[in-house]
Tab-separated table of C-alpha atoms in Angstrom:
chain	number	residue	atom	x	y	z
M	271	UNK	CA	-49.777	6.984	-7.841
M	272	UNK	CA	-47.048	4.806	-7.719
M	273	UNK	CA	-43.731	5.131	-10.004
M	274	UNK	CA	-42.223	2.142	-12.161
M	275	UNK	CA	-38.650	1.822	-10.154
M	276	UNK	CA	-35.752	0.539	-12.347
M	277	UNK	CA	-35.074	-2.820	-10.191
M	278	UNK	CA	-31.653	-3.386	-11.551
M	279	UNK	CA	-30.710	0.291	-10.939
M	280	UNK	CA	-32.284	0.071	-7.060
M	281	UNK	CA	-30.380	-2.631	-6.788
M	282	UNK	CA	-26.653	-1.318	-6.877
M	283	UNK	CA	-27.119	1.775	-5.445
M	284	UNK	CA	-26.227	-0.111	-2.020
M	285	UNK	CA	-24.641	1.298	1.363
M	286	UNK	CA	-21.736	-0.731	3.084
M	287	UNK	CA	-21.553	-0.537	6.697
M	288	UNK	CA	-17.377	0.268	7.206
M	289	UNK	CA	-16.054	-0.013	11.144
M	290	UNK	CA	-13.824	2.943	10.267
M	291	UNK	CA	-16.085	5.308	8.607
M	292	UNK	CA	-19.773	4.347	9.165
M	293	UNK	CA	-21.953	4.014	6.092
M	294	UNK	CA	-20.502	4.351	2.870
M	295	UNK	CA	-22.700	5.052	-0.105
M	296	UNK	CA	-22.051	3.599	-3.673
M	297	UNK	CA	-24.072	6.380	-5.427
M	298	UNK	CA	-23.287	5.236	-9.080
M	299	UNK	CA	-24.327	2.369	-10.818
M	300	UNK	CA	-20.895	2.000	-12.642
M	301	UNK	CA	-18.833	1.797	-8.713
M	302	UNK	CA	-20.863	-1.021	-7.650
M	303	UNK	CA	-20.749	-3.116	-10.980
M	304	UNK	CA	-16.180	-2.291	-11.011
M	305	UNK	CA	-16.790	-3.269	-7.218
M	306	UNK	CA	-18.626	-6.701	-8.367
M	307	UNK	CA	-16.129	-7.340	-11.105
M	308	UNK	CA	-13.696	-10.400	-10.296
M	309	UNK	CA	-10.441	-7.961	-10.671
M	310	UNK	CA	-11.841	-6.012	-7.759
M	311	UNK	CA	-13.115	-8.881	-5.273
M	312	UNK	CA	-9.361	-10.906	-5.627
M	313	UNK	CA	-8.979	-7.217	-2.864
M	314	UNK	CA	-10.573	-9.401	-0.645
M	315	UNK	CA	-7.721	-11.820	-0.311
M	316	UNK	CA	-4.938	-9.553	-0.531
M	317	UNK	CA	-4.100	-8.189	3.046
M	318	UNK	CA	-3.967	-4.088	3.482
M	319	UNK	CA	-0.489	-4.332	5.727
M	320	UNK	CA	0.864	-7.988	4.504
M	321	UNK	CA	2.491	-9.827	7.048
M	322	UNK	CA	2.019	-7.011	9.834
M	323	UNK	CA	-0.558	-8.900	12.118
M	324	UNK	CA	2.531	-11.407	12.910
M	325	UNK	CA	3.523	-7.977	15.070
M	326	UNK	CA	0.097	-6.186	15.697
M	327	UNK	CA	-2.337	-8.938	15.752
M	328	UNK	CA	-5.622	-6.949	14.380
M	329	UNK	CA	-4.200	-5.709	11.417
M	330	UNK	CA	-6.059	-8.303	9.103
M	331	UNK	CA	-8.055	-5.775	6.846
M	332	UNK	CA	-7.361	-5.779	3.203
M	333	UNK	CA	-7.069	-3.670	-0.260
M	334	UNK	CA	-10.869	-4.094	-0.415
M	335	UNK	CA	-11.530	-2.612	2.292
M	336	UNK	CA	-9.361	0.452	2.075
M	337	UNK	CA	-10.304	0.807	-1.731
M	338	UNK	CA	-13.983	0.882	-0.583
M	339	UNK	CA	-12.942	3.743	2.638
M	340	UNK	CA	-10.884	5.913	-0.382
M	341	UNK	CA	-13.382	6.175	-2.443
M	342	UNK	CA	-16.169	7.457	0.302
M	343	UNK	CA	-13.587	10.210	1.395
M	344	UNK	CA	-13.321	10.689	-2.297
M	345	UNK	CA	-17.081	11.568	-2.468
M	346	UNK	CA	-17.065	13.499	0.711
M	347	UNK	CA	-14.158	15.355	-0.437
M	348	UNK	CA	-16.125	16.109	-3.809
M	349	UNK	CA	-18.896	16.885	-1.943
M	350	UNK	CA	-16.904	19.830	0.070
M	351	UNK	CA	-15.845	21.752	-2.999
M	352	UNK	CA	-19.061	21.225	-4.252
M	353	UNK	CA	-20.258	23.393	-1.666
M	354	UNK	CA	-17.390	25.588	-1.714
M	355	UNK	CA	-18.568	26.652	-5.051
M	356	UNK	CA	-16.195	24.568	-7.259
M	357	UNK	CA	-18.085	23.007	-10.114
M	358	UNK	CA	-18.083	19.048	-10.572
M	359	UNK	CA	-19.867	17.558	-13.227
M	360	UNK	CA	-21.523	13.957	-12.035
M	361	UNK	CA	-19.038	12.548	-14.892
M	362	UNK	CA	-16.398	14.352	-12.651
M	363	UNK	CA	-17.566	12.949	-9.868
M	364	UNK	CA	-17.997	9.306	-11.275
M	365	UNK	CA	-14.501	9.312	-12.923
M	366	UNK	CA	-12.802	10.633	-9.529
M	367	UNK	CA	-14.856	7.517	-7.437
M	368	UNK	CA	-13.755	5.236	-10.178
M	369	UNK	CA	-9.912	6.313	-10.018
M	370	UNK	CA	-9.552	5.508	-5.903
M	371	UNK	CA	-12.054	2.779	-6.268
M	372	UNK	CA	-9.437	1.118	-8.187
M	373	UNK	CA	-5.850	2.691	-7.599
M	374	UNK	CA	-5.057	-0.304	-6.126
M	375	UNK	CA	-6.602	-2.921	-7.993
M	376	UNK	CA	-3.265	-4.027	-9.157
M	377	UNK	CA	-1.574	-5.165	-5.608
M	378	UNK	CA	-0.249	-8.521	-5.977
M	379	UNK	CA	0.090	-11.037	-3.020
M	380	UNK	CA	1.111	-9.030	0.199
M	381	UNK	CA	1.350	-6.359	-1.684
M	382	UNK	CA	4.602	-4.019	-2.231
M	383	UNK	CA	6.961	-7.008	-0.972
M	384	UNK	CA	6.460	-9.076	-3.712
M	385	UNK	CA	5.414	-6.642	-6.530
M	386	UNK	CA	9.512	-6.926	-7.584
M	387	UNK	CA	9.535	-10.948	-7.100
M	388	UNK	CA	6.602	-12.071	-8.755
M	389	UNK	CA	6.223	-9.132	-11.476
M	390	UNK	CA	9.681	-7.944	-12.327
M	391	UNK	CA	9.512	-4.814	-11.225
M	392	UNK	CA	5.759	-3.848	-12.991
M	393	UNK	CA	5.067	-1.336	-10.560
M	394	UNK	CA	1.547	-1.923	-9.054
M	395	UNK	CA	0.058	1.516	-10.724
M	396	UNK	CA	1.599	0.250	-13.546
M	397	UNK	CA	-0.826	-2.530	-13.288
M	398	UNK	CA	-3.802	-1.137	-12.135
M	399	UNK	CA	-3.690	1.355	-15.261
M	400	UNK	CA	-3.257	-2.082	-17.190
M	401	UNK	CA	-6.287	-3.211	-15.396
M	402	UNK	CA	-8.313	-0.049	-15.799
M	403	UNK	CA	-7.510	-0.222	-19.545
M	404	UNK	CA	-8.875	-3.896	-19.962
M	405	UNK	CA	-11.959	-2.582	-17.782
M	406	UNK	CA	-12.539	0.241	-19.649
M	407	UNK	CA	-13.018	-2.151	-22.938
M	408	UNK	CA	-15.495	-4.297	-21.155
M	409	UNK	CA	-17.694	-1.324	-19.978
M	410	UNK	CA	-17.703	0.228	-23.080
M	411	UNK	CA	-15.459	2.941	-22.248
M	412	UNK	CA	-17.316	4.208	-18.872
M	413	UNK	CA	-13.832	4.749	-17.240
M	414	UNK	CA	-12.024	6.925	-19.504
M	415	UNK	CA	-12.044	9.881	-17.460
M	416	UNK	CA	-11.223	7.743	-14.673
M	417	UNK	CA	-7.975	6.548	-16.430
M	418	UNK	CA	-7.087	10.657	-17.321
M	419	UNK	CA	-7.044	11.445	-14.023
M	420	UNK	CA	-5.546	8.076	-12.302
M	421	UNK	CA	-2.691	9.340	-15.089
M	422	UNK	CA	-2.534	13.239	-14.152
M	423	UNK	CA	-3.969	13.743	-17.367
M	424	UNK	CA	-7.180	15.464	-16.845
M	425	UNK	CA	-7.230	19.130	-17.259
M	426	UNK	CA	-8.368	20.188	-14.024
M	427	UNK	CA	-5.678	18.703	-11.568
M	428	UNK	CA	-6.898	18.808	-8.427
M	429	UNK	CA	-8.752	15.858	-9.451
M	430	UNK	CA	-5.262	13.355	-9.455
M	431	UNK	CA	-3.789	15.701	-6.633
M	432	UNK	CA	-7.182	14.530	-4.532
M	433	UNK	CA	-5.946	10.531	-6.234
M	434	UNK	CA	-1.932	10.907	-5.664
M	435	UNK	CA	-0.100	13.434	-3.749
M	436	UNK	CA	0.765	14.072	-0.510
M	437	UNK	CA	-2.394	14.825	0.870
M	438	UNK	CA	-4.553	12.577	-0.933
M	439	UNK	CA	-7.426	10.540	0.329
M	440	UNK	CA	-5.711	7.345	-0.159
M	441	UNK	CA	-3.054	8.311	2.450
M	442	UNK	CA	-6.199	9.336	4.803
M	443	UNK	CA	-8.094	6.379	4.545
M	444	UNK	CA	-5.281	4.082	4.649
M	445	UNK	CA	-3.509	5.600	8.206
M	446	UNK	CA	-7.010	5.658	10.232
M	447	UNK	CA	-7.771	2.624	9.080
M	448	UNK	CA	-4.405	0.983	9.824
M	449	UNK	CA	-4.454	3.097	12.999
M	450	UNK	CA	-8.013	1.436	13.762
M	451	UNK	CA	-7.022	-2.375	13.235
M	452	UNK	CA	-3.269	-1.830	14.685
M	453	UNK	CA	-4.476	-0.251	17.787
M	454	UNK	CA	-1.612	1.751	17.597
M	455	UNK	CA	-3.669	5.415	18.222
M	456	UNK	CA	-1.241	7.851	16.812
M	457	UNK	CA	-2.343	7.385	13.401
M	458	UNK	CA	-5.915	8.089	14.394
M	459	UNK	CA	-5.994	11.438	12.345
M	460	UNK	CA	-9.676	13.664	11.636
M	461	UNK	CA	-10.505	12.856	8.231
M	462	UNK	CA	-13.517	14.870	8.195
M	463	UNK	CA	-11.161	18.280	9.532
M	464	UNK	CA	-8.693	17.279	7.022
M	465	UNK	CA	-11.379	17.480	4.287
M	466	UNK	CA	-13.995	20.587	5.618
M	467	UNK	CA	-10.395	22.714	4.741
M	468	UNK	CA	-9.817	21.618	1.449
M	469	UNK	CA	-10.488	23.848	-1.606
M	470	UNK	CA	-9.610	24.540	-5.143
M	471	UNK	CA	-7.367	27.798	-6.329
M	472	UNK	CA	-7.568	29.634	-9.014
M	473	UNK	CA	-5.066	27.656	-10.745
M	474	UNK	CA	-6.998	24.650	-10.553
M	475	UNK	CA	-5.049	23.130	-7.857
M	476	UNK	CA	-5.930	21.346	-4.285
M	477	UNK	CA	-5.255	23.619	-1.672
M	478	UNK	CA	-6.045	23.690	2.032
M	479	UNK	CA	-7.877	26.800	3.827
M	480	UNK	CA	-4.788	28.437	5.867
M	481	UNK	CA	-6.968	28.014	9.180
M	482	UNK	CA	-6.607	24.199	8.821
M	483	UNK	CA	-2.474	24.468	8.937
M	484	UNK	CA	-2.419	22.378	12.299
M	485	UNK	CA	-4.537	19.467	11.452
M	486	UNK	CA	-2.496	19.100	8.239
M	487	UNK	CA	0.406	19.156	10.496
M	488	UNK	CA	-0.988	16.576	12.716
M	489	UNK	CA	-1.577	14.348	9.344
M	490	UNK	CA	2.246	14.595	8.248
M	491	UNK	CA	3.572	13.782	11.749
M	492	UNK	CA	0.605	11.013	12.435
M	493	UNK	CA	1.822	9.288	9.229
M	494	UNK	CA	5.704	9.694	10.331
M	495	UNK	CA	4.658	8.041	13.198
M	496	UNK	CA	2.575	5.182	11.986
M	497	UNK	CA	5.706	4.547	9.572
M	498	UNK	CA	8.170	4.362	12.561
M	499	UNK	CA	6.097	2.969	14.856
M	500	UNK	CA	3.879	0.467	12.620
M	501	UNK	CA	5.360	-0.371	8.766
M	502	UNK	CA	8.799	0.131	9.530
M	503	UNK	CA	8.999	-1.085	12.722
M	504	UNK	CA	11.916	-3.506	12.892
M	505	UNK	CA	9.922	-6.550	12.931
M	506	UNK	CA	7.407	-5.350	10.499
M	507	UNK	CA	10.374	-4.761	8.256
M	508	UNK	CA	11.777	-7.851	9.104
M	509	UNK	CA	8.688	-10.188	8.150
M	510	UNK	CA	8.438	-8.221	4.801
M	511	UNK	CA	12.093	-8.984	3.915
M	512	UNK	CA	11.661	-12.000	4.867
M	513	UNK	CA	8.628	-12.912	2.676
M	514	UNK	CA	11.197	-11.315	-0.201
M	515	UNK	CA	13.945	-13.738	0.755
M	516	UNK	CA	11.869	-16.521	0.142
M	517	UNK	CA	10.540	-16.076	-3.185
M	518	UNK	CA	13.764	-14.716	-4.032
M	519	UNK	CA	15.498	-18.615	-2.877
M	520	UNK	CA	12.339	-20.298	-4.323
M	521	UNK	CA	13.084	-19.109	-7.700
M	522	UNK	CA	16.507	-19.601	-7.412
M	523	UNK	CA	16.234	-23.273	-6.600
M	524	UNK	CA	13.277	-23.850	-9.253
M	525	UNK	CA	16.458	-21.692	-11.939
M	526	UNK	CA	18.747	-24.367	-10.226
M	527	UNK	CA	16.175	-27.602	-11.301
M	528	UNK	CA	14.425	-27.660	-7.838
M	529	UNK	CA	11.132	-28.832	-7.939
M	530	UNK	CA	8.937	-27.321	-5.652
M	531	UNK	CA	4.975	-26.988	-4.572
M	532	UNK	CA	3.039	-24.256	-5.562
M	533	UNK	CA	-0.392	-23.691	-6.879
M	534	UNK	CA	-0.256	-23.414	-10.320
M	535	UNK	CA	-0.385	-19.685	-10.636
M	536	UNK	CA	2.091	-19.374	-8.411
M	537	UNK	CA	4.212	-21.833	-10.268
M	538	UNK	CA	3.700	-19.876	-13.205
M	539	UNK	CA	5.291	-16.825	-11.920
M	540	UNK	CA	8.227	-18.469	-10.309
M	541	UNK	CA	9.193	-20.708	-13.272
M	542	UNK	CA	8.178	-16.924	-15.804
M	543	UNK	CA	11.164	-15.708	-17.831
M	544	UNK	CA	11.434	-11.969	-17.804
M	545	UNK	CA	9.287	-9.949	-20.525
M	546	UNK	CA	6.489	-7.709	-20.825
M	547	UNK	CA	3.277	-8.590	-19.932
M	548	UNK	CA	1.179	-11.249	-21.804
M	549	UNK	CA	-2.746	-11.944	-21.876
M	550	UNK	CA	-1.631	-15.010	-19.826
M	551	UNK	CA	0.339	-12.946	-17.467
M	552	UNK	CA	-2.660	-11.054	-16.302
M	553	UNK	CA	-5.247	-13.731	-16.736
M	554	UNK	CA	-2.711	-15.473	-14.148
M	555	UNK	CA	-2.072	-12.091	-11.928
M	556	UNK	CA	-5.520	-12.041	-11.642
M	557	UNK	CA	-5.976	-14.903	-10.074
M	558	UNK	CA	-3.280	-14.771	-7.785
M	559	UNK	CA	-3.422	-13.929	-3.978
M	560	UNK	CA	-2.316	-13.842	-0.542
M	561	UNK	CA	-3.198	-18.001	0.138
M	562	UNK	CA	-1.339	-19.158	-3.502
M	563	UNK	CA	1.896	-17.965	-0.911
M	564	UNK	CA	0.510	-18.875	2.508
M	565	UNK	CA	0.066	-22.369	1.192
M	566	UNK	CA	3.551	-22.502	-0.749
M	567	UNK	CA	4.840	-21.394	2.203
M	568	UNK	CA	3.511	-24.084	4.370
M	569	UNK	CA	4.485	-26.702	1.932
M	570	UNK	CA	8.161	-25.317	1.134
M	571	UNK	CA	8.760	-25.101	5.472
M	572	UNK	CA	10.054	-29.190	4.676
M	573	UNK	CA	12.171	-28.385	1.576
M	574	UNK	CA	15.270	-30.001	1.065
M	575	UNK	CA	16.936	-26.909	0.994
M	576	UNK	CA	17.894	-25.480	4.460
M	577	UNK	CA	17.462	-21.855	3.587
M	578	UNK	CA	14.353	-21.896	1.829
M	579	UNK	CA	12.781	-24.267	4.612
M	580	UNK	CA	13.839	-21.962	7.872
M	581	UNK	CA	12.909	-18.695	6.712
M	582	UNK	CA	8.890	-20.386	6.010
M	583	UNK	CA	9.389	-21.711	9.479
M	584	UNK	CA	10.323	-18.088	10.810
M	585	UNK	CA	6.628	-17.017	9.237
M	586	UNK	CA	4.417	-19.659	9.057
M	587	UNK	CA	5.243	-20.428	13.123
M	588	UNK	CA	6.439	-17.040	13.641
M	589	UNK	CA	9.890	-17.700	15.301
M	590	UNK	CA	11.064	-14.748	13.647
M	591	UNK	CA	14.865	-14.055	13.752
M	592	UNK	CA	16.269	-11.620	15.895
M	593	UNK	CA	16.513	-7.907	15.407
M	594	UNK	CA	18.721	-5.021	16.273
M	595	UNK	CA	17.915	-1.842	15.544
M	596	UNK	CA	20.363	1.444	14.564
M	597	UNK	CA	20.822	5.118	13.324
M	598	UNK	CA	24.018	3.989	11.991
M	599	UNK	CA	25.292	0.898	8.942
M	600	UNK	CA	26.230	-1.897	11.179
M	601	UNK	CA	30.381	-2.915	11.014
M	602	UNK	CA	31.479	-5.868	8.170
M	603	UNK	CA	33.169	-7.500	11.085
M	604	UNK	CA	29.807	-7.375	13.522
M	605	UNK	CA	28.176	-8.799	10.242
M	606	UNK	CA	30.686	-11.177	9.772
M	607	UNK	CA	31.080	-12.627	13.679
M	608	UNK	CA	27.060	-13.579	12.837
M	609	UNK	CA	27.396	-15.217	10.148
M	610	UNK	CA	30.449	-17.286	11.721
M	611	UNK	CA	27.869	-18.011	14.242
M	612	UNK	CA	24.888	-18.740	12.241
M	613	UNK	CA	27.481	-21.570	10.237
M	614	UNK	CA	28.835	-23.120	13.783
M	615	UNK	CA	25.490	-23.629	15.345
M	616	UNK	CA	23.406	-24.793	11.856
M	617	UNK	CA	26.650	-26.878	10.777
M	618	UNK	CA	26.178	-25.063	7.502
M	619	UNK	CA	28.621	-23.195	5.168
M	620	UNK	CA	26.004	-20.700	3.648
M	621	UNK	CA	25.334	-18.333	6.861
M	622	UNK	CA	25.283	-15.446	5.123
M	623	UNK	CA	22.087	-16.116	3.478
M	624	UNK	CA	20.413	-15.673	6.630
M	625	UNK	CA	21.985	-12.695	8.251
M	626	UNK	CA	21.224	-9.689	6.781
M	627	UNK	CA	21.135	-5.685	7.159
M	628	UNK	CA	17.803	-4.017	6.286
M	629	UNK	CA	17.472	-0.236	5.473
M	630	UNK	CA	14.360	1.862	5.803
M	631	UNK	CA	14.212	5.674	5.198
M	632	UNK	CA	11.767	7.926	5.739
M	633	UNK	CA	11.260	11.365	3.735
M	634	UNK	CA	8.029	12.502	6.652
M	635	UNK	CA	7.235	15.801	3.611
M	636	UNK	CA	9.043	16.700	0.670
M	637	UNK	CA	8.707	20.132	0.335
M	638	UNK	CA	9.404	20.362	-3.411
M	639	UNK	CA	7.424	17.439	-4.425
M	640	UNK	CA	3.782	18.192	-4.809
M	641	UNK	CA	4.310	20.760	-1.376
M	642	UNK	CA	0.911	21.343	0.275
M	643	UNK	CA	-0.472	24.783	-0.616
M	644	UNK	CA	-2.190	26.894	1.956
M	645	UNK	CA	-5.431	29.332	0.670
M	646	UNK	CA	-5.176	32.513	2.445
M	647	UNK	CA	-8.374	34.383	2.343
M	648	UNK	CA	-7.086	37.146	0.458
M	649	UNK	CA	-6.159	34.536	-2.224
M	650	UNK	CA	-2.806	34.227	-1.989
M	651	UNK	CA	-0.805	30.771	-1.491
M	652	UNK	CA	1.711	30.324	0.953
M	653	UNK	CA	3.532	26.841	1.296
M	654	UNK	CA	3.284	25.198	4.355
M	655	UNK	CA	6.710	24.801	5.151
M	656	UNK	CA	7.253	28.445	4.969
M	657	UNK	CA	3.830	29.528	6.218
M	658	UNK	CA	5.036	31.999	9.483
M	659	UNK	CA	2.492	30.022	11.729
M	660	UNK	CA	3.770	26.193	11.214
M	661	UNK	CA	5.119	24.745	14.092
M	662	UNK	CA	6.437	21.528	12.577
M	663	UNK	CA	5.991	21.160	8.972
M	664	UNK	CA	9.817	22.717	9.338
M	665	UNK	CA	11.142	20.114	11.065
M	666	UNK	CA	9.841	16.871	9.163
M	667	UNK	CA	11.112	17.879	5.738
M	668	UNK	CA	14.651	16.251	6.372
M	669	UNK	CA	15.518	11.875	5.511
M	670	UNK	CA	15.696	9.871	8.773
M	671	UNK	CA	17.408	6.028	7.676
M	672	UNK	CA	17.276	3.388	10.144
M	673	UNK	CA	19.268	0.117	9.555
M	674	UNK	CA	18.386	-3.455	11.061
M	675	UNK	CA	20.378	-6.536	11.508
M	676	UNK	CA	18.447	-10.035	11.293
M	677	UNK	CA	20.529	-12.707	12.116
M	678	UNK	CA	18.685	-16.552	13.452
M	679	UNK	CA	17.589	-16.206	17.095
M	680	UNK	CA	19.219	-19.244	17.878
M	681	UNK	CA	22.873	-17.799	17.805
M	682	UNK	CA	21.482	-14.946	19.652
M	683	UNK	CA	23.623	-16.427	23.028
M	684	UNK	CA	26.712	-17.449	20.736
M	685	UNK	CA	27.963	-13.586	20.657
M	686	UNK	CA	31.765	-13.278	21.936
């Protein structure tokens, strides 16, 4: 005897075959119909690592794909404490998906080097909870506990510490997968270790099983790495300041009565007066991606204006300025000799706008912030900075800055 199979329902519950993770199940109806929506496939065309294939050339993956990886090491997380004896409703469960399924459904194009440029400093959580909200209307209010937790609201925390802290499975999916497409193998950490340790207190809170101290080590000095070695790398840094820079002079120009190309959604956003966000702004936002700048980009590399046209050069045919690297603020009068330099050989008499110091710092774990609890099988909580067997965890709770000076390539031989 055969049973009547709900087509619709067969349908969605669908398995995505992921290079980083294998198959990835969508095991609620509700996932696959957020991951269908139009707000969720613009991911597609907004890059995971923005302009960072200029420097490692792999590194083409996108939000979509890392939303999709967080939200399977979301359910296998889930499906840990499950067995570990912590109880998790399927509306739990289904909220928790829904949350990393769409923490970062509110990335703008290339991401966290434009969010201040295009959106006035509306932080990209900001807009994703926006997002979630207008979401949550149209599916009849399916996402609310998805929206509690995405906020730290919910009652039972672990649930946002497993969404947002500093051992969450965003930060997992997003350094083996970066570490996959980069090449670069020091990111590669063991998801599946990281997760067979985790647990839930008494309190309520995420934990880790004491006996996994050293691959949770291995995580916090993988991702120090991968931020040295990959996103702040020097050029890295360079081609997302860069990308800054020119929005930045594009809507300076446009303030000044430039005209310029841009697709019209782009235009909207560079000619937008500061405020708070309209129906128009996110019917526009939501439409906008990583091509509405390639394109402008293109177009604005024969602009009148000097500055605007040689930094798109420096991207679009990647003849990137050159780089120098320190531990230490570079001297006014170093700064100043480049500039000269940059004026002389450009016959120009605004250098300055394209010589400038970058700063990156680094915080590897902050032990006060959200610190990383160990479970001790007699119950008690030690934190891992102070747990007697670390071997590192001391050592990476201190700031490291690095500063880099870009100055034009071509002036590289002009130095006295």
């Amino acid at each position: 005897m055969f049973t009547n199979i709900d087509v619709s329902m067969q349908n969605k519950l669908k398995i995505i075959n992921d290079p980083v993770h294998g198959f990835i199940k969508i095991p609620h109806e509700i996932l696959f119909d957020i991951i269908e929506h139009p707000y969720f496939q613009r991911l597609r065309r907004i890059g995971q690592t923005g302009l960072l294939n200029l420097i490692f050339p792999g590194a083409t993956h996108t939000r979509f794909h890392h939303a999709l990886g967080a939200m399977h090491l979301m359910f296998t997380a889930l499906e840990t404490l499950k067995q570990k004896g912590v109880k998790i409703s399927e509306e739990e469960e289904k909220g928790a998906m829904l949350a990393i399924l769409m923490h970062d459904i509110g990335h703008g194009p290339f991401s966290h080097a434009l969010e201040s440029m295009l959106m006035d400093d509306w932080h990209h959580e900001n807009l994703s909870l926006l997002l979630m909200n207008k979401l949550n209307e149209e599916f009849d209010g399916q996402l609310s506990i998805a929206i509690e937790m995405f906020q730290g609201k919910y009652h039972r925390k672990f649930f946002n510490q497993l969404i947002s802290s500093q051992l969450d499975v965003d930060r997992l999916d997003y350094l083996k997968r970066d570490s996959f497409f980069t090449g670069v193998s020091e990111g590669n950490i063991n998801t599946q270790r990281i997760i067979s340790m985790m647990n839930v207190c008494e309190e309520g809170e995420l934990v880790i099983d004491a006996k996994g101290i050293y691959s949770i080590e291995n995580f916090l000095t993988a991702r120090m790495f991968m931020y040295w070695q990959v996103y702040y790398h020097k050029t890295s840094a360079l081609a997302e300041f860069l990308l800054v820079k020119i929005l930045e002079r594009a809507k300076y120009l446009i303030s000044q009565g430039t005209e310029l190309p841009a697709t019209d959604n782009l235009k909207y956003f560079l000619y937008r007066e500061k405020s708070a966000a309209t129906d128009e702004d996110i019917e526009r936002f939501t439409s906008l991606d990583d091509n509405d700048v390639i394109q402008a980009m293109k177009e604005w590399q024969n602009a009148d204006d000097f500055v605007l046209s040689y930094w798109c050069k420096c991207v679009i045919q990647r003849n990137l300025p050159k780089t120098i690297i320190s531990s230490h603020p570079f001297g006014q009068e170093i700064i100043d000799e480049k500039i000269k330099n940059t004026n002389e050989f450009f016959k120009i008499d605004n250098g300055k706008e394209l010589v400038h110091e970058i700063k990156r710092k680094l915080l590897p774990y902050h032990a006060e912030k959200q610190p990383i609890y160990l479970l001790h099988k007699n119950g008690k909580r030690t934190r891992l900075h102070e747990s007697e067997d670390q071997l590192l965890s001391g050592l990476i709770v201190n700031k490291t800055t690095r500063y880099i000076l870009m100055f034009p390539r071509d002036i590289s031989g002009l130095d006295s």
